[in-house]
Short mmCIF file of C-alpha atoms in Angstrom, two decimals:
data_model
loop_
_atom_site.label_atom_id
_atom_site.label_comp_id
_atom_site.label_asym_id
_atom_site.label_seq_id
_atom_site.Cartn_x
_atom_site.Cartn_y
_atom_site.Cartn_z
CA UNK A 1 -9.66 26.71 -16.86
CA UNK A 2 -7.90 24.94 -19.72
CA UNK A 3 -8.23 21.16 -19.93
CA UNK A 4 -4.53 20.46 -19.30
CA UNK A 5 -4.49 22.75 -16.27
CA UNK A 6 -7.66 21.17 -14.90
CA UNK A 7 -6.20 17.68 -15.29
CA UNK A 8 -3.00 18.70 -13.49
CA UNK A 9 -5.03 20.28 -10.70
CA UNK A 10 -7.07 17.10 -10.23
CA UNK A 11 -3.88 15.02 -10.18
CA UNK A 12 -2.38 17.25 -7.48
CA UNK A 13 -5.55 17.06 -5.35
CA UNK A 14 -5.78 13.26 -5.49
CA UNK A 15 -2.02 12.78 -5.08
CA UNK A 16 -1.86 14.93 -1.94
CA UNK A 17 -4.82 13.05 -0.49
CA UNK A 18 -3.19 9.70 -1.15
CA UNK A 19 0.11 10.98 0.25
CA UNK A 20 -1.55 11.56 3.62
CA UNK A 21 -3.38 8.24 3.42
CA UNK A 22 -0.08 6.42 2.79
CA UNK A 23 1.69 8.52 5.41
CA UNK A 24 -0.93 7.59 7.99
CA UNK A 25 -0.16 3.87 7.71
CA UNK A 26 3.48 4.31 8.71
CA UNK A 27 3.38 7.49 10.80
CA UNK A 28 1.90 5.78 13.85
CA UNK A 29 4.86 3.42 14.38
CA UNK A 30 7.21 5.84 16.15
CA UNK A 31 4.26 7.45 17.94
CA UNK A 32 3.03 4.31 19.69
CA UNK A 33 5.60 4.43 22.53
CA UNK A 34 4.37 7.92 23.47
CA UNK A 35 0.73 6.77 23.31
CA UNK A 36 1.64 3.72 25.39
CA UNK A 37 3.15 5.94 28.08
CA UNK A 38 0.30 8.46 27.92
CA UNK A 39 -2.40 5.84 28.59
CA UNK A 40 -0.30 3.41 30.66
CA UNK A 41 -0.71 0.49 28.25
CA UNK A 42 1.22 -2.66 27.44
CA UNK A 43 3.10 -2.93 24.15
CA UNK A 44 0.70 -5.62 22.90
CA UNK A 45 -2.34 -3.45 23.62
CA UNK A 46 -1.08 -0.30 21.91
CA UNK A 47 -0.10 -2.37 18.84
CA UNK A 48 -3.83 -2.74 18.08
CA UNK A 49 -3.79 0.85 16.82
CA UNK A 50 -1.88 -0.37 13.79
CA UNK A 51 -3.26 -3.91 13.57
CA UNK A 52 -6.93 -2.86 13.49
CA UNK A 53 -6.24 -0.11 10.95
CA UNK A 54 -4.41 -2.47 8.60
CA UNK A 55 -6.98 -5.26 8.92
CA UNK A 56 -9.90 -2.98 8.03
CA UNK A 57 -7.93 -1.22 5.30
CA UNK A 58 -7.03 -4.47 3.58
CA UNK A 59 -10.47 -5.97 4.07
CA UNK A 60 -12.43 -3.11 2.52
CA UNK A 61 -10.31 -2.09 -0.48
CA UNK A 62 -12.23 -4.18 -3.02
CA UNK A 63 -15.58 -3.01 -1.64
CA UNK A 64 -14.32 0.58 -1.78
CA UNK A 65 -13.24 0.13 -5.39
CA UNK A 66 -16.58 -1.32 -6.43
CA UNK A 67 -18.50 1.45 -4.65
CA UNK A 68 -16.48 4.09 -6.50
CA UNK A 69 -17.52 2.43 -9.78
CA UNK A 70 -21.22 2.26 -8.90
CA UNK A 71 -22.02 5.07 -6.46
CA UNK A 72 -19.55 7.45 -8.13
CA UNK A 73 -15.83 8.06 -7.71
CA UNK A 74 -16.24 11.73 -6.77
CA UNK A 75 -18.96 10.97 -4.22
CA UNK A 76 -16.88 8.22 -2.60
CA UNK A 77 -13.73 10.37 -2.68
CA UNK A 78 -15.48 13.24 -0.89
CA UNK A 79 -17.23 10.95 1.60
CA UNK A 80 -14.03 9.05 2.38
CA UNK A 81 -12.05 12.28 2.72
CA UNK A 82 -14.68 13.65 5.09
CA UNK A 83 -14.59 10.50 7.20
CA UNK A 84 -10.77 10.58 7.23
CA UNK A 85 -10.84 14.22 8.36
CA UNK A 86 -13.37 13.63 11.16
CA UNK A 87 -11.64 10.52 12.46
CA UNK A 88 -8.25 12.27 12.44
CA UNK A 89 -9.72 15.13 14.46
CA UNK A 90 -11.47 12.72 16.82
CA UNK A 91 -8.31 10.66 17.31
CA UNK A 92 -6.33 13.76 18.23
CA UNK A 93 -8.97 14.79 20.79
CA UNK A 94 -9.25 11.32 22.34
CA UNK A 95 -8.81 11.18 26.11
CA UNK A 96 -9.19 7.39 26.41
CA UNK A 97 -7.47 4.60 24.52
CA UNK A 98 -10.79 2.99 23.56
CA UNK A 99 -11.98 6.14 21.79
CA UNK A 100 -8.59 6.51 20.08
CA UNK A 101 -8.79 2.89 18.91
CA UNK A 102 -12.32 3.40 17.56
CA UNK A 103 -11.31 6.50 15.59
CA UNK A 104 -8.20 4.74 14.29
CA UNK A 105 -10.32 1.81 13.07
CA UNK A 106 -12.65 4.20 11.23
CA UNK A 107 -9.57 5.80 9.68
CA UNK A 108 -8.78 2.41 8.16
CA UNK A 109 -12.29 2.27 6.68
CA UNK A 110 -11.90 5.78 5.23
CA UNK A 111 -8.50 4.94 3.73
CA UNK A 112 -9.90 1.81 2.06
CA UNK A 113 -12.60 3.90 0.37
CA UNK A 114 -10.24 6.74 -0.52
CA UNK A 115 -7.44 4.84 -2.28
CA UNK A 116 -9.38 3.18 -5.16
CA UNK A 117 -11.62 6.22 -5.65
CA UNK A 118 -8.61 8.54 -5.99
CA UNK A 119 -6.84 6.26 -8.47
CA UNK A 120 -10.05 5.83 -10.46
CA UNK A 121 -10.41 9.62 -10.68
CA UNK A 122 -6.86 9.89 -12.05
CA UNK A 123 -7.28 7.15 -14.66
CA UNK A 124 -10.59 8.58 -15.85
CA UNK A 125 -9.26 12.15 -15.97
CA UNK A 126 -6.41 11.19 -18.30
CA UNK A 127 -7.87 9.37 -21.30
CA UNK A 128 -4.70 9.49 -23.45
CA UNK A 129 -2.69 6.37 -22.64
CA UNK A 130 0.70 8.10 -22.50
CA UNK A 131 -0.62 10.92 -20.32
CA UNK A 132 -2.38 8.36 -18.12
CA UNK A 133 0.88 6.47 -17.62
CA UNK A 134 2.66 9.68 -16.57
CA UNK A 135 -0.18 10.58 -14.22
CA UNK A 136 -0.13 7.16 -12.57
CA UNK A 137 3.63 7.58 -12.12
CA UNK A 138 3.12 10.88 -10.29
CA UNK A 139 0.25 9.46 -8.22
CA UNK A 140 2.29 6.39 -7.25
CA UNK A 141 5.30 8.51 -6.33
CA UNK A 142 3.20 10.50 -3.85
CA UNK A 143 2.02 7.22 -2.30
CA UNK A 144 5.61 5.93 -2.17
CA UNK A 145 7.03 9.04 -0.52
CA UNK A 146 4.14 9.04 1.96
CA UNK A 147 4.89 5.45 2.96
CA UNK A 148 8.64 6.00 3.07
CA UNK A 149 8.58 9.23 5.06
CA UNK A 150 6.08 8.06 7.66
CA UNK A 151 8.67 6.86 10.16
CA UNK A 152 10.76 10.03 10.20
CA UNK A 153 7.81 12.43 10.01
CA UNK A 154 5.91 10.62 12.77
CA UNK A 155 8.90 10.67 15.10
CA UNK A 156 9.63 14.35 14.51
CA UNK A 157 6.03 15.53 14.92
CA UNK A 158 5.31 13.42 18.00
CA UNK A 159 8.54 14.38 19.77
CA UNK A 160 8.07 18.10 19.00
CA UNK A 161 4.33 18.66 19.49
CA UNK A 162 2.87 15.51 21.08
CA UNK A 163 1.29 12.38 19.62
CA UNK A 164 -2.05 14.15 19.07
CA UNK A 165 -0.54 16.20 16.23
CA UNK A 166 0.20 13.07 14.24
CA UNK A 167 -3.57 13.03 13.69
CA UNK A 168 -4.29 16.78 13.73
CA UNK A 169 -1.86 17.42 10.86
CA UNK A 170 -4.26 15.64 8.48
CA UNK A 171 -7.19 17.97 9.17
CA UNK A 172 -6.32 21.24 7.35
CA UNK A 173 -4.76 19.51 4.34
CA UNK A 174 -7.64 17.07 3.82
CA UNK A 175 -10.15 19.91 4.28
CA UNK A 176 -8.41 21.93 1.57
CA UNK A 177 -8.34 18.89 -0.74
CA UNK A 178 -12.07 18.36 -0.19
CA UNK A 179 -12.91 21.98 -1.08
CA UNK A 180 -10.77 21.85 -4.22
CA UNK A 181 -12.10 18.40 -5.19
CA UNK A 182 -15.70 19.58 -4.88
CA UNK A 183 -14.86 22.57 -7.08
CA UNK A 184 -12.70 21.02 -9.80
CA UNK A 185 -13.38 17.27 -10.07
CA UNK A 186 -16.23 16.71 -12.57
CA UNK A 187 -19.50 15.30 -11.30
CA UNK A 188 -20.12 11.58 -11.51
CA UNK A 189 -21.94 10.06 -14.43
CA UNK A 190 -24.34 7.25 -13.71
CA UNK A 191 -22.38 4.02 -14.07
CA UNK A 192 -24.78 1.47 -12.59
CA UNK A 193 -28.47 1.18 -11.88
CA UNK A 194 -27.88 -0.71 -8.62
CA UNK A 195 -25.34 -1.08 -5.86
CA UNK A 196 -23.62 -4.49 -5.87
CA UNK A 197 -24.59 -7.14 -3.32
CA UNK A 198 -23.52 -5.58 -0.01
CA UNK A 199 -23.88 -8.84 1.93
CA UNK A 200 -21.26 -10.37 -0.38
CA UNK A 201 -19.13 -7.30 0.25
CA UNK A 202 -19.42 -7.84 4.00
CA UNK A 203 -18.51 -11.51 3.61
CA UNK A 204 -15.51 -10.62 1.42
CA UNK A 205 -14.36 -8.07 3.99
CA UNK A 206 -14.58 -10.68 6.76
CA UNK A 207 -12.67 -13.20 4.63
CA UNK A 208 -9.83 -10.81 3.77
CA UNK A 209 -9.67 -9.58 7.37
CA UNK A 210 -9.55 -13.17 8.66
CA UNK A 211 -6.86 -14.08 6.13
CA UNK A 212 -4.85 -11.02 7.10
CA UNK A 213 -5.13 -11.95 10.78
CA UNK A 214 -4.02 -15.53 10.07
CA UNK A 215 -0.99 -14.25 8.19
CA UNK A 216 -0.24 -11.73 10.94
CA UNK A 217 -0.29 -14.43 13.64
CA UNK A 218 1.54 -17.26 11.86
CA UNK A 219 4.53 -16.73 14.12
CA UNK A 220 2.30 -17.44 17.16
CA UNK A 221 1.11 -20.80 15.84
CA UNK A 222 2.01 -22.66 19.05
CA UNK A 223 -0.16 -20.47 21.26
CA UNK A 224 -3.00 -19.74 18.80
CA UNK A 225 -3.01 -22.91 16.70
CA UNK A 226 -6.61 -23.92 17.43
CA UNK A 227 -7.98 -20.46 16.74
CA UNK A 228 -6.00 -20.16 13.51
CA UNK A 229 -7.28 -23.55 12.31
CA UNK A 230 -10.87 -22.40 12.88
CA UNK A 231 -10.23 -19.16 11.03
CA UNK A 232 -8.61 -21.06 8.15
CA UNK A 233 -11.69 -23.28 7.88
CA UNK A 234 -13.87 -20.15 7.86
CA UNK A 235 -11.77 -18.65 5.04
CA UNK A 236 -12.00 -21.83 2.93
CA UNK A 237 -15.75 -22.33 3.40
CA UNK A 238 -16.48 -18.61 3.22
CA UNK A 239 -14.58 -18.26 -0.06
CA UNK A 240 -16.65 -21.05 -1.55
CA UNK A 241 -19.85 -19.34 -0.43
CA UNK A 242 -18.68 -15.96 -1.73
CA UNK A 243 -17.91 -17.38 -5.18
CA UNK A 244 -21.34 -19.03 -5.29
CA UNK A 245 -23.15 -15.83 -4.28
CA UNK A 246 -21.04 -13.65 -6.58
CA UNK A 247 -21.80 -15.87 -9.61
CA UNK A 248 -25.55 -15.78 -8.88
CA UNK A 249 -25.83 -11.97 -8.72
CA UNK A 250 -26.97 -9.96 -11.77
CA UNK A 251 -24.59 -7.17 -10.68
CA UNK A 252 -21.81 -9.06 -8.86
CA UNK A 253 -19.36 -7.43 -6.50
CA UNK A 254 -16.41 -8.74 -8.56
CA UNK A 255 -16.69 -9.35 -12.30
CA UNK A 256 -13.91 -11.89 -12.73
CA UNK A 257 -14.27 -11.85 -16.52
CA UNK A 258 -13.36 -8.15 -16.54
CA UNK A 259 -10.16 -8.87 -14.59
CA UNK A 260 -9.08 -11.93 -16.59
CA UNK A 261 -6.50 -10.07 -18.67
CA UNK A 262 -5.14 -8.36 -15.56
CA UNK A 263 -4.44 -11.59 -13.67
CA UNK A 264 -0.68 -11.54 -14.22
CA UNK A 265 -0.32 -7.89 -13.20
CA UNK A 266 -2.39 -8.51 -10.06
CA UNK A 267 -0.20 -11.50 -9.21
CA UNK A 268 2.90 -9.36 -9.70
CA UNK A 269 1.39 -6.77 -7.34
CA UNK A 270 1.14 -9.52 -4.71
CA UNK A 271 4.86 -10.28 -5.20
CA UNK A 272 5.73 -6.58 -5.11
CA UNK A 273 3.96 -6.27 -1.76
CA UNK A 274 5.95 -9.24 -0.43
CA UNK A 275 9.24 -7.76 -1.65
CA UNK A 276 8.82 -4.17 -0.50
CA UNK A 277 7.18 -4.88 2.86
CA UNK A 278 9.79 -7.51 3.72
CA UNK A 279 12.63 -5.27 2.55
CA UNK A 280 11.50 -2.33 4.69
CA UNK A 281 11.29 -4.66 7.69
CA UNK A 282 14.77 -6.12 7.11
CA UNK A 283 16.46 -2.83 6.26
CA UNK A 284 15.11 -1.30 9.47
CA UNK A 285 16.64 -4.20 11.43
CA UNK A 286 19.96 -3.79 9.61
CA UNK A 287 20.05 -0.04 10.26
CA UNK A 288 19.06 -0.30 13.91
CA UNK A 289 20.76 -3.54 14.99
CA UNK A 290 23.82 -3.69 12.74
CA UNK A 291 24.43 0.04 12.21
CA UNK A 292 23.21 1.00 15.73
CA UNK A 293 20.92 3.79 14.51
CA UNK A 294 17.85 4.89 16.43
CA UNK A 295 14.42 4.45 14.85
CA UNK A 296 14.23 8.18 14.10
CA UNK A 297 17.73 8.20 12.59
CA UNK A 298 16.87 5.19 10.44
CA UNK A 299 13.72 6.93 9.24
CA UNK A 300 15.66 10.08 8.35
CA UNK A 301 18.22 8.00 6.43
CA UNK A 302 15.43 6.43 4.36
CA UNK A 303 13.73 9.77 3.66
CA UNK A 304 16.05 10.92 0.80
CA UNK A 305 15.44 7.63 -0.99
CA UNK A 306 11.69 8.23 -0.74
CA UNK A 307 12.32 11.58 -2.42
CA UNK A 308 14.33 9.70 -5.08
CA UNK A 309 11.29 7.47 -5.57
CA UNK A 310 9.12 10.54 -6.11
CA UNK A 311 11.59 11.94 -8.65
CA UNK A 312 11.65 8.58 -10.42
CA UNK A 313 7.88 8.64 -10.77
CA UNK A 314 7.84 12.27 -11.88
CA UNK A 315 10.71 12.31 -14.39
CA UNK A 316 12.18 8.87 -15.14
CA UNK A 317 8.84 7.08 -15.57
CA UNK A 318 7.55 9.46 -18.30
CA UNK A 319 10.94 9.26 -20.05
CA UNK A 320 10.80 5.45 -20.11
CA UNK A 321 7.15 5.35 -21.20
CA UNK A 322 8.11 7.03 -24.48
CA UNK A 323 10.75 4.41 -25.22
CA UNK A 324 9.76 1.10 -23.62
CA UNK A 325 6.65 -1.01 -23.24
CA UNK A 326 5.02 -1.00 -19.82
CA UNK A 327 5.95 -4.67 -19.45
CA UNK A 328 9.64 -3.84 -19.90
CA UNK A 329 9.42 -0.99 -17.41
CA UNK A 330 7.86 -3.35 -14.86
CA UNK A 331 10.61 -5.89 -15.57
CA UNK A 332 13.24 -3.16 -15.18
CA UNK A 333 11.72 -2.26 -11.81
CA UNK A 334 11.75 -5.90 -10.69
CA UNK A 335 15.37 -6.24 -11.82
CA UNK A 336 16.17 -3.18 -9.69
CA UNK A 337 14.44 -4.90 -6.77
CA UNK A 338 16.45 -8.07 -7.38
CA UNK A 339 19.71 -6.11 -7.56
CA UNK A 340 18.86 -4.25 -4.36
CA UNK A 341 18.11 -7.43 -2.42
CA UNK A 342 21.31 -9.00 -3.76
CA UNK A 343 23.38 -6.01 -2.64
CA UNK A 344 21.83 -6.20 0.83
CA UNK A 345 22.61 -9.92 1.06
CA UNK A 346 26.23 -9.35 -0.01
CA UNK A 347 26.70 -6.37 2.30
CA UNK A 348 25.31 -8.03 5.41
CA UNK A 349 27.01 -11.39 4.94
CA UNK A 350 30.35 -10.54 3.32
CA UNK A 351 31.04 -6.78 3.57
CA UNK A 352 29.40 -5.40 6.73
CA UNK A 353 31.59 -2.28 6.73
CA UNK A 354 30.78 -1.33 3.13
CA UNK A 355 28.25 1.48 3.52
CA UNK A 356 28.19 2.06 -0.24
CA UNK A 357 26.64 -1.36 -0.85
CA UNK A 358 23.99 -0.63 1.77
CA UNK A 359 23.10 2.74 0.26
CA UNK A 360 23.09 1.21 -3.22
CA UNK A 361 20.66 -1.45 -2.04
CA UNK A 362 18.30 1.16 -0.59
CA UNK A 363 18.49 3.22 -3.80
CA UNK A 364 17.65 0.19 -5.97
CA UNK A 365 14.62 -0.82 -3.89
CA UNK A 366 13.31 2.34 -2.17
CA UNK A 367 14.36 4.72 -4.92
CA UNK A 368 13.94 3.15 -8.34
CA UNK A 369 12.38 -0.29 -7.96
CA UNK A 370 9.18 0.49 -6.07
CA UNK A 371 8.37 3.57 -8.18
CA UNK A 372 8.86 1.81 -11.52
CA UNK A 373 7.13 -1.42 -10.48
CA UNK A 374 4.10 0.08 -8.76
CA UNK A 375 3.40 2.53 -11.58
CA UNK A 376 3.97 0.03 -14.41
CA UNK A 377 1.99 -2.78 -12.76
CA UNK A 378 -0.88 -0.38 -12.08
CA UNK A 379 -0.96 0.50 -15.79
CA UNK A 380 -0.76 -3.19 -16.74
CA UNK A 381 -3.67 -4.04 -14.44
CA UNK A 382 -5.89 -1.16 -15.61
CA UNK A 383 -5.09 -1.08 -19.33
CA UNK A 384 -7.30 -4.05 -20.37
CA UNK A 385 -10.15 -3.06 -18.01
CA UNK A 386 -13.06 -0.83 -19.13
CA UNK A 387 -13.04 2.59 -17.44
CA UNK A 388 -16.28 1.76 -15.63
CA UNK A 389 -14.39 -0.89 -13.63
CA UNK A 390 -11.17 0.98 -12.83
CA UNK A 391 -12.20 1.29 -9.18
CA UNK A 392 -12.64 -2.48 -8.92
CA UNK A 393 -9.32 -3.16 -10.66
CA UNK A 394 -7.41 -0.72 -8.47
CA UNK A 395 -9.05 -2.16 -5.34
CA UNK A 396 -8.13 -5.72 -6.31
CA UNK A 397 -4.57 -4.68 -7.21
CA UNK A 398 -4.01 -2.79 -3.96
CA UNK A 399 -5.52 -5.65 -1.96
CA UNK A 400 -3.12 -8.06 -3.67
CA UNK A 401 -0.22 -5.78 -2.75
CA UNK A 402 -1.42 -5.62 0.85
CA UNK A 403 -2.03 -9.38 1.22
CA UNK A 404 1.29 -10.12 -0.49
CA UNK A 405 3.05 -7.91 2.01
CA UNK A 406 1.51 -9.81 4.91
CA UNK A 407 2.18 -13.25 3.45
CA UNK A 408 5.73 -12.43 2.40
CA UNK A 409 6.70 -10.89 5.71
CA UNK A 410 5.13 -13.70 7.74
CA UNK A 411 7.02 -16.38 5.79
CA UNK A 412 10.27 -14.47 6.04
CA UNK A 413 9.81 -13.80 9.77
CA UNK A 414 9.64 -17.52 10.52
CA UNK A 415 13.37 -17.73 9.72
CA UNK A 416 14.54 -14.70 11.69
CA UNK A 417 15.19 -16.91 14.71
CA UNK A 418 17.65 -19.06 12.77
CA UNK A 419 21.34 -18.70 13.74
CA UNK A 420 22.88 -15.78 11.89
CA UNK A 421 25.98 -16.04 9.77
CA UNK A 422 28.35 -13.38 8.54
CA UNK A 423 28.34 -9.87 9.93
CA UNK A 424 24.58 -9.38 10.27
CA UNK A 425 22.25 -10.26 13.09
CA UNK A 426 19.35 -11.22 10.79
CA UNK A 427 20.99 -14.16 9.02
CA UNK A 428 21.21 -15.09 5.37
CA UNK A 429 18.02 -17.18 5.07
CA UNK A 430 15.53 -14.26 5.30
CA UNK A 431 17.59 -12.32 2.76
CA UNK A 432 17.70 -15.32 0.43
CA UNK A 433 13.90 -15.61 0.68
CA UNK A 434 13.59 -11.91 -0.13
CA UNK A 435 15.79 -12.41 -3.18
CA UNK A 436 13.63 -15.35 -4.25
CA UNK A 437 10.53 -13.13 -4.18
CA UNK A 438 12.23 -10.67 -6.53
CA UNK A 439 13.54 -13.42 -8.83
CA UNK A 440 10.04 -14.89 -9.18
CA UNK A 441 8.75 -11.41 -9.98
CA UNK A 442 11.29 -10.99 -12.78
CA UNK A 443 10.57 -14.44 -14.24
CA UNK A 444 6.82 -13.82 -14.12
CA UNK A 445 7.16 -10.72 -16.28
CA UNK A 446 9.17 -12.49 -18.98
CA UNK A 447 6.00 -13.91 -20.50
CA UNK A 448 3.74 -10.97 -19.72
CA UNK A 449 1.51 -9.73 -22.55
CA UNK A 450 2.78 -6.58 -24.22
CA UNK A 451 0.99 -3.38 -23.27
CA UNK A 452 2.61 -0.35 -24.83
CA UNK A 453 1.81 3.24 -24.03
CA UNK A 454 1.79 4.98 -27.40
#
C-alpha cells in the first residue's frame, strides 16, 4: 500500500472511531426518557447515565493522553476501542439500571483513553505540517458532526428500535475499526522506559472529577452549599499536593515545560468549550420554547449544520491553510462564533419572527466557527510540542475544552431565571454572557504567536 493511501486509511479509521465516541456523548439525551420509563426511574436518577459518563470522561483525558505517549498510542487505541465495544454491548444487554449505569461509566473511561490516542495517531501519521493541518481538520469535523448529530440520531434510533440499539449500533463499527487499526496502524515505538506516576494520575482524575461536579452543581448552591465547600477545599489542597508530587517525579505525569508554548491555545480551547456548549444549550431552548419544536425536530434542524461543519473541515480548512496562518484561521473561527452569538441575540430580542437570522446564527457557530476554531486551536496547541508528547497535549487541550464547557454553561445558567425581555423566553443576559465569551476569545488571539503551516 502506498504511503499516501495508508495515511488516508489511518485517518478514516481514527475519524470514524472518534465520530462514534463524540456521538455517544450526545446520543443518550433523547434516549433517557425511554430508559426512565423502562426501569421506572425518576428523572434525577436516570440523569446519572450522562453525569457519570461526563465526569469520568473529563477526569481521565489527561491520564489517557499520557498513557498513549508512554504505553503506546496504538496499544491504547486498541485497548480503549475494545473496552468501548464491550461496554456498549453490555449496556445494550442490561436488564437492571445499576448494570446499565456501570457499563455507561466504563464507556466514559474508554472514551477518555480513545480520544487522545486517536488524535496522537493522526498527528504522528502526518509529519508534513500542511498535511497534518488538513488531517486534523478532517478528524475534527468527524468529531463535530458526531456531537451535532447525536440528538437527532439518538431520537430516531431509540424510537424505531428501542433504547438498547443506541448502544448496540457501536459494536459492529468499532469492531471493524479495531480490525483495520490492528492491520494498518504501525506498531508503537518505545517512547518511555517507565509509566508515569499512576498515583498522581488518580489524584488528578479525582481533582478534575470533583471540579466538574462542583461546576455541574453550582445552580444547587443553596441545597448543597456545605458539600460544595468541602469539595472546593479538596480541589485547592489536592492541586497543591499534585503539583508537589508532579515536580518531584523523574517522569512526571504532566511536563509543564513542554506545554509552555501551548498555554494560549489551551486557554482558547477552554473558551471555545464555554462558547459552543453554552450555545448548544441556548439554541435548543430557543428552538423548543420559542419556535415550539420538539426535541427530535430541533435535532433534525441542527443536523444539516453539523454536515456543514464537516464540509468546512474537509474543504474550507485545507483551502485556508494554504493562504493564512493558523492563528488567523483560529481568529476567523472566533469571529464567526462572535457573529453567530450576536445574530442570536438580535433575533431573540428584536426580531423573533426572522428565521433567517436564526439560521444564520446556527451556520456561523455550528457550521463554520466550531470547525475552524477546533482544528486551528488543535494545531496551535500541538505545533510547539515534540511528537512524543502529542497525547499529553491533546489530552490537556480536550480537558480544557470540557472544563470550559462546564464552567461557561454553569455561569450562564445562573442568569436563566432572570426576567426575560424581548421576544425570547431565555432573556438577554445569558446571550450577552455568551457574546462576551466569544469576544474574549477573539481578543486573546490578537496577540497569539504566529504558527504558519507551510
